[in-house]
Amino acid sequence: MNFEMPNFALALPEIFVLCMACIVLLADLFIGERNRFITYLMAQATLVGAMVLTLGLSSSEVQYTFGGSFVRDTMGDVLKAFIYLSTLIVFVYSRDYMRARQLFNGEYFVLGLFGVLGMMVMVSAHSLLTLYLGLELLSLCLYAMVALQRDSIAATEAAMKYFVLGSLASGMLLYGMSMLYGVTGSLDIGEIGAYVAQNVGHNLVLAFAVVFVVVGLAFKLGAVPFHMWAPDVYHGASTNVTIYIGTAPKIAAFAMVMRLLVDGLGGLHVEWQGMLVMLAILSMAIGNIIAIAQSNLKRMLAYSTIAHVGFLLVGVLAGTENGYASAMFYIIIYALMGLGGFGMIMLLSRAGFEADRLEDFKGLNERSPWFAFIMMILMISMAGIPVSAGFWAKLAVLQAVVRADMVWLAVVAVIFSVIGAFYYLRIVKLMYFDKPEDTAPIEPAFDMRIVLSANGLAVLALGIFPGALSVLCVEAMK
Amino acid sequence: MFSDFPLLSLVIWLPIIGGLLVLAAGKNDVLVRWLALLFSSLTFLASLPLYTGFDNGTYRMQFVEEASWVPTFNINYSLGIDGISMPLILLTTFTTVLVVIAGWEVIQRRVSQYMAAFLIMEGLMVGVFCALDAVLFYVFWEFMLLPMFLIIGIWGGQRRVYAALKFFLYTFLGSVLLLVAILYLYFQSDSFSILDFHDMQIGMNAQIALFFAFLIAFAVKVPMWPVHTWLPDAHVEAPTGGSVILAAIMLKLGAYGFVRFMLPITPDASHELDWLIILLSLIAVVYIALVALVQEDMKKLIAYSSISHMGFVTLGFFVVFNIFDKTNSVAGAAMGVEGALVQMISHGFVSGALFLCVGVMYDRMHSRNISDYGGVVHTMPVFSALMVFFAMANAGLPGTSGFVGEFMVILAAFKANFWVAVLASTTLVLGAAYTLWMVKRVIFGKVANPQVAELKDLNAREALVLGSLAVMVLLLGLWPAPLIDVMHASVGHLLEQAVSSKL
């Protein structure tokens, strides 16, 4: 038995975030109520530092460490970079919002950082155990964050639901993983992949394992019929938590899909393709149709997320490098749009007032033409109308599925996107065609104003020049 | 002399940049109006060299520009025009100037957003006409819906929200199928270039599927019966400028799609299914004309008349297969397509002018109901003369532009099939009936309403707009040769493509 010293350098970003999260936790104990912004700044510095480390370590080759249970590759680097970026934006949006509600606690940032660590581990996992570890670390942080607002009945209920259903899904995933281990005799995703590729014949246990793994993944992504938690959690949690749940973890969940289904079970593509087709169609249908009936914007965005996940799965199920790259492109752009959408709710909210009903957007064009314009960009982008990033995301996914010779699925997808366009347009209608009911001035903090504008303009800019990001995604999948 | 200069890009981006500047100018309405006029006029001037520098002798794309846009999917920013698209671009730039002038004092609410929406629309519409890359085409095509949605929804009439949503969702449904069709063609050819699509071999089943995808996308925009129902709603509720742009240009986009996509890419399916389009066109020509006859609302009447006239355009495009089967030469068929194209330009002028006329009256009386008027000629003689003139053009009076296109299409239809021609000819009767009957009730007769007695005649601004349109209608009616010469080579090439099998 020989012991090999693992190469810690590859996991430097993870180690850094872990240390910093602990330091922030300790420091926060000694920071008084008035100086809480120091906690905030430390959290942001952590994210920036992690970004620097990740970009500094990136190279085009694939590197393994910790006995093959940890991997560093281009896809991981890109996804991590966007996880830091979206968490950073979430923290910017949250600061003022939390302060106005007496929620400005250090715990939010500490949990957020540990959640980021969990996501990073998920992204870099190359063994079933590492993957599960990352997933649980993230999930526990999310449950706790939802429950942070402990006096709110809705938040407590949401946290309970999330916890119970989330544990169930984790159980399913774990059960699937145990079957995989039973059949292949390995926890290493590379070895599992090799085994599956060699033994292509039908294996009942393996088929069952795929089913359980897909169920677990679908739950974490929030795909129909495993979506029930999403609307309640999105609605019940305070918006600074919802925006966190709705963005970066989706990127991590996509990484998990790539690691498990593609790297691990790629040989069983035929088996899981059929399941993903069902999940995708159902998600697009239920997500888009039920979103129409929502009067609460947070719930509407929850259903819209479900529909977007359906689109994402369309890219994944194509089963080609092109399809995976498209799906990655989609999830990154989705995260940007989600940030903007929830950011707008936080922008219009103020102490004692939550702008999460559709009516709260009435006449926004008269109150603030600029932010109405930003919201319009976000909405048309979510609907997939050019010129916006969302259009290219849909185009990428659709061309992948057409290339996989599934034109019919592309037709189904576009029909549902027309249905989806209705409720996004309704927001545009409320902002531009209706008279405002709420005439309170919109006075966001300076940094929020800048970041939210940049967020919206980024969606527009990516709509005009999508080339660089899409090249990046294609490179990441090579 | 303009071979290196990116003239098409200039004509696309100048109004869009102008629109953004106008938005930035914000609350200063006077500045906004002059800026909008400046940019729309500059764009019109910039588009004139497209005509003077145009080479009539070739069907090839001219003023071509090419740059890589999204390399991963091989999408290019590629522009170019031929004899079919060039006149439509001039129509667009010309009409936008008039729309800006027409909205001068009428629009008092959110002037900068109104003007900006029209300027941006102008750039996008020109973009559709010169895009040679399918995705670029789609981006312009689809993005155009948004400003129009806002124009109808913000400045429209009573049921504006309903009309705006209906307009958007109808056209969006049509265009997403176009997107799938484009992606399928990309999958087959590894290119998004429309000209590459033209040269592709495609099997019959695929052609038929593509044909129907194109049909739904373009038929909604034209609009053809039975997917026309968004148009009367959108027209009635839109502000005058919106109606003018809708009728004069946006409807032409659908027809343009037929000649740029359907005929050259799916010639065999078009040949096989030409009866379907001819049937739908005839229903539009005859049935919709009858519907127009019973309208109480002037804008609705003109909207239905637009659908009926656009039926002529699609008829002209699709009688060519019958003529070719009978005569085995494309020379005779060319008249149908050229007639349809002339009809498109002429309808742009005439319907735009009629909507402006209704706008002039609406600004004074705030009513579009025919029954509220009567005897307008007694108080507005100059206006009445112009309105009668445009009504005559709408009815296809010889000497006006309305006559040329209709006459050419009917002649071509006679070569194809006698009964088709007979049904198409009924438009000369029905068109005259609904237009002249409206004119009779609105312009002539006794002054029924005390408000009519107080009407003031055209001011200089309105006279300028309507007068310049009258000149164009007359010019095109008396001397259509320059227009037909421009499109001759391109139409010849189009027909070559349409009758050569791709199986």
mmCIF file of C-alpha atoms in Angstrom, chain A residues 322 326 329 365-366 369 373 376 380 383-387 391-392 394-396 398-399 402-405 407 410-411 414-415 417-419 421-422 425-426 428-429 431-435 460 463-468 470-471 474, chain B residues 13 20 23 27 69-73 75 109-110 113 124 135-136 138-140 142-146 149-154 160-161 164-165 168-170 172-174 176-177 179-180 183-192:
data_model
loop_
_atom_site.group_PDB
_atom_site.id
_atom_site.type_symbol
_atom_site.label_atom_id
_atom_site.label_comp_id
_atom_site.label_asym_id
_atom_site.label_seq_id
_atom_site.Cartn_x
_atom_site.Cartn_y
_atom_site.Cartn_z
ATOM 1 C CA ASN A 322 -22.943 20.332 -28.898
ATOM 2 C CA SER A 326 -25.775 24.471 -25.336
ATOM 3 C CA PHE A 329 -24.792 28.181 -22.197
ATOM 4 C CA ASN A 365 -42.410 53.039 -16.848
ATOM 5 C CA GLU A 366 -43.810 56.219 -15.334
ATOM 6 C CA PRO A 369 -38.306 54.423 -17.192
ATOM 7 C CA PHE A 373 -36.476 49.094 -19.495
ATOM 8 C CA MET A 376 -38.361 44.555 -20.038
ATOM 9 C CA ILE A 380 -38.103 39.341 -23.202
ATOM 10 C CA ALA A 383 -39.409 34.644 -23.136
ATOM 11 C CA GLY A 384 -36.630 34.008 -25.638
ATOM 12 C CA ILE A 385 -37.270 36.970 -27.904
ATOM 13 C CA PRO A 386 -34.317 38.545 -29.704
ATOM 14 C CA VAL A 387 -32.261 40.675 -29.135
ATOM 15 C CA PHE A 391 -32.988 34.018 -27.407
ATOM 16 C CA TRP A 392 -29.517 32.630 -28.042
ATOM 17 C CA LYS A 394 -33.052 28.835 -26.694
ATOM 18 C CA LEU A 395 -31.527 28.846 -30.177
ATOM 19 C CA ALA A 396 -28.497 26.884 -28.963
ATOM 20 C CA LEU A 398 -33.021 23.946 -30.149
ATOM 21 C CA GLN A 399 -30.319 23.532 -32.775
ATOM 22 C CA VAL A 402 -32.716 19.345 -34.136
ATOM 23 C CA ARG A 403 -29.228 17.965 -34.815
ATOM 24 C CA ALA A 404 -30.067 14.969 -32.691
ATOM 25 C CA ASP A 405 -32.868 14.341 -35.188
ATOM 26 C CA VAL A 407 -37.365 18.015 -34.713
ATOM 27 C CA ALA A 410 -38.050 21.326 -30.941
ATOM 28 C CA VAL A 411 -41.581 22.042 -32.175
ATOM 29 C CA VAL A 414 -41.216 26.376 -29.194
ATOM 30 C CA ILE A 415 -44.974 25.975 -28.795
ATOM 31 C CA SER A 417 -42.294 29.027 -25.285
ATOM 32 C CA VAL A 418 -45.105 30.892 -27.063
ATOM 33 C CA ILE A 419 -47.395 30.056 -24.158
ATOM 34 C CA ALA A 421 -44.283 34.501 -23.719
ATOM 35 C CA PHE A 422 -47.767 35.430 -22.551
ATOM 36 C CA LEU A 425 -45.390 39.993 -21.757
ATOM 37 C CA ARG A 426 -48.001 40.562 -19.102
ATOM 38 C CA VAL A 428 -44.251 44.337 -19.823
ATOM 39 C CA LYS A 429 -47.900 45.231 -20.218
ATOM 40 C CA MET A 431 -45.153 48.243 -16.591
ATOM 41 C CA TYR A 432 -45.848 50.105 -19.801
ATOM 42 C CA PHE A 433 -49.609 50.148 -20.364
ATOM 43 C CA ASP A 434 -51.025 50.553 -16.873
ATOM 44 C CA LYS A 435 -51.124 53.452 -14.458
ATOM 45 C CA LEU A 460 -28.812 42.691 -23.635
ATOM 46 C CA GLY A 463 -28.028 39.114 -26.851
ATOM 47 C CA ILE A 464 -26.109 41.215 -29.334
ATOM 48 C CA PHE A 465 -22.736 39.518 -28.950
ATOM 49 C CA PRO A 466 -23.308 35.957 -27.763
ATOM 50 C CA GLY A 467 -20.213 34.690 -29.574
ATOM 51 C CA ALA A 468 -17.626 34.767 -26.783
ATOM 52 C CA SER A 470 -20.854 30.341 -26.564
ATOM 53 C CA VAL A 471 -17.272 29.685 -27.659
ATOM 54 C CA VAL A 474 -17.974 24.796 -26.454
ATOM 55 C CA TRP B 13 -28.227 51.442 -37.619
ATOM 56 C CA LEU B 20 -31.649 55.715 -28.642
ATOM 57 C CA LEU B 23 -34.885 58.256 -25.812
ATOM 58 C CA LYS B 27 -38.666 65.048 -21.644
ATOM 59 C CA TRP B 69 -21.197 37.103 -35.774
ATOM 60 C CA VAL B 70 -21.538 33.900 -33.752
ATOM 61 C CA PRO B 71 -18.762 31.604 -34.948
ATOM 62 C CA THR B 72 -19.909 28.576 -32.928
ATOM 63 C CA PHE B 73 -23.039 28.277 -35.015
ATOM 64 C CA ILE B 75 -23.920 32.734 -37.981
ATOM 65 C CA ARG B 109 -47.867 61.660 -24.139
ATOM 66 C CA ARG B 110 -44.362 60.162 -23.842
ATOM 67 C CA GLN B 113 -40.690 56.825 -26.452
ATOM 68 C CA LEU B 124 -35.316 46.617 -37.797
ATOM 69 C CA VAL B 135 -30.717 33.962 -37.987
ATOM 70 C CA LEU B 136 -30.038 37.625 -38.615
ATOM 71 C CA TYR B 138 -35.081 36.057 -37.624
ATOM 72 C CA VAL B 139 -33.580 38.385 -35.040
ATOM 73 C CA PHE B 140 -34.785 41.462 -36.911
ATOM 74 C CA GLU B 142 -38.862 38.910 -34.180
ATOM 75 C CA PHE B 143 -37.445 41.875 -32.343
ATOM 76 C CA MET B 144 -39.643 44.131 -34.426
ATOM 77 C CA LEU B 145 -42.650 42.768 -32.563
ATOM 78 C CA LEU B 146 -41.567 44.434 -29.365
ATOM 79 C CA PHE B 149 -46.342 45.812 -29.136
ATOM 80 C CA LEU B 150 -45.449 48.906 -27.133
ATOM 81 C CA ILE B 151 -46.771 51.291 -29.783
ATOM 82 C CA ILE B 152 -50.161 49.607 -29.850
ATOM 83 C CA GLY B 153 -50.287 49.112 -26.102
ATOM 84 C CA ILE B 154 -49.204 52.560 -24.952
ATOM 85 C CA ARG B 160 -55.316 48.396 -26.865
ATOM 86 C CA VAL B 161 -54.037 45.799 -24.383
ATOM 87 C CA ALA B 164 -51.371 44.323 -28.472
ATOM 88 C CA LEU B 165 -51.237 40.907 -26.833
ATOM 89 C CA PHE B 168 -47.785 39.709 -30.392
ATOM 90 C CA LEU B 169 -48.802 36.158 -29.626
ATOM 91 C CA TYR B 170 -50.215 35.493 -33.098
ATOM 92 C CA PHE B 172 -44.808 35.022 -32.255
ATOM 93 C CA LEU B 173 -46.490 31.664 -32.765
ATOM 94 C CA GLY B 174 -45.949 31.986 -36.477
ATOM 95 C CA VAL B 176 -41.189 30.259 -33.757
ATOM 96 C CA LEU B 177 -42.103 27.662 -36.357
ATOM 97 C CA LEU B 179 -37.153 29.268 -36.302
ATOM 98 C CA VAL B 180 -37.493 25.508 -36.203
ATOM 99 C CA LEU B 183 -32.705 25.221 -37.624
ATOM 100 C CA TYR B 184 -33.663 22.193 -39.676
ATOM 101 C CA LEU B 185 -32.139 23.766 -42.779
ATOM 102 C CA TYR B 186 -29.027 24.586 -40.756
ATOM 103 C CA PHE B 187 -28.813 20.989 -39.615
ATOM 104 C CA GLN B 188 -28.934 19.862 -43.257
ATOM 105 C CA SER B 189 -26.570 22.412 -44.739
ATOM 106 C CA ASP B 190 -24.324 23.514 -41.844
ATOM 107 C CA SER B 191 -24.917 27.087 -42.860
ATOM 108 C CA PHE B 192 -27.392 29.784 -41.993
#
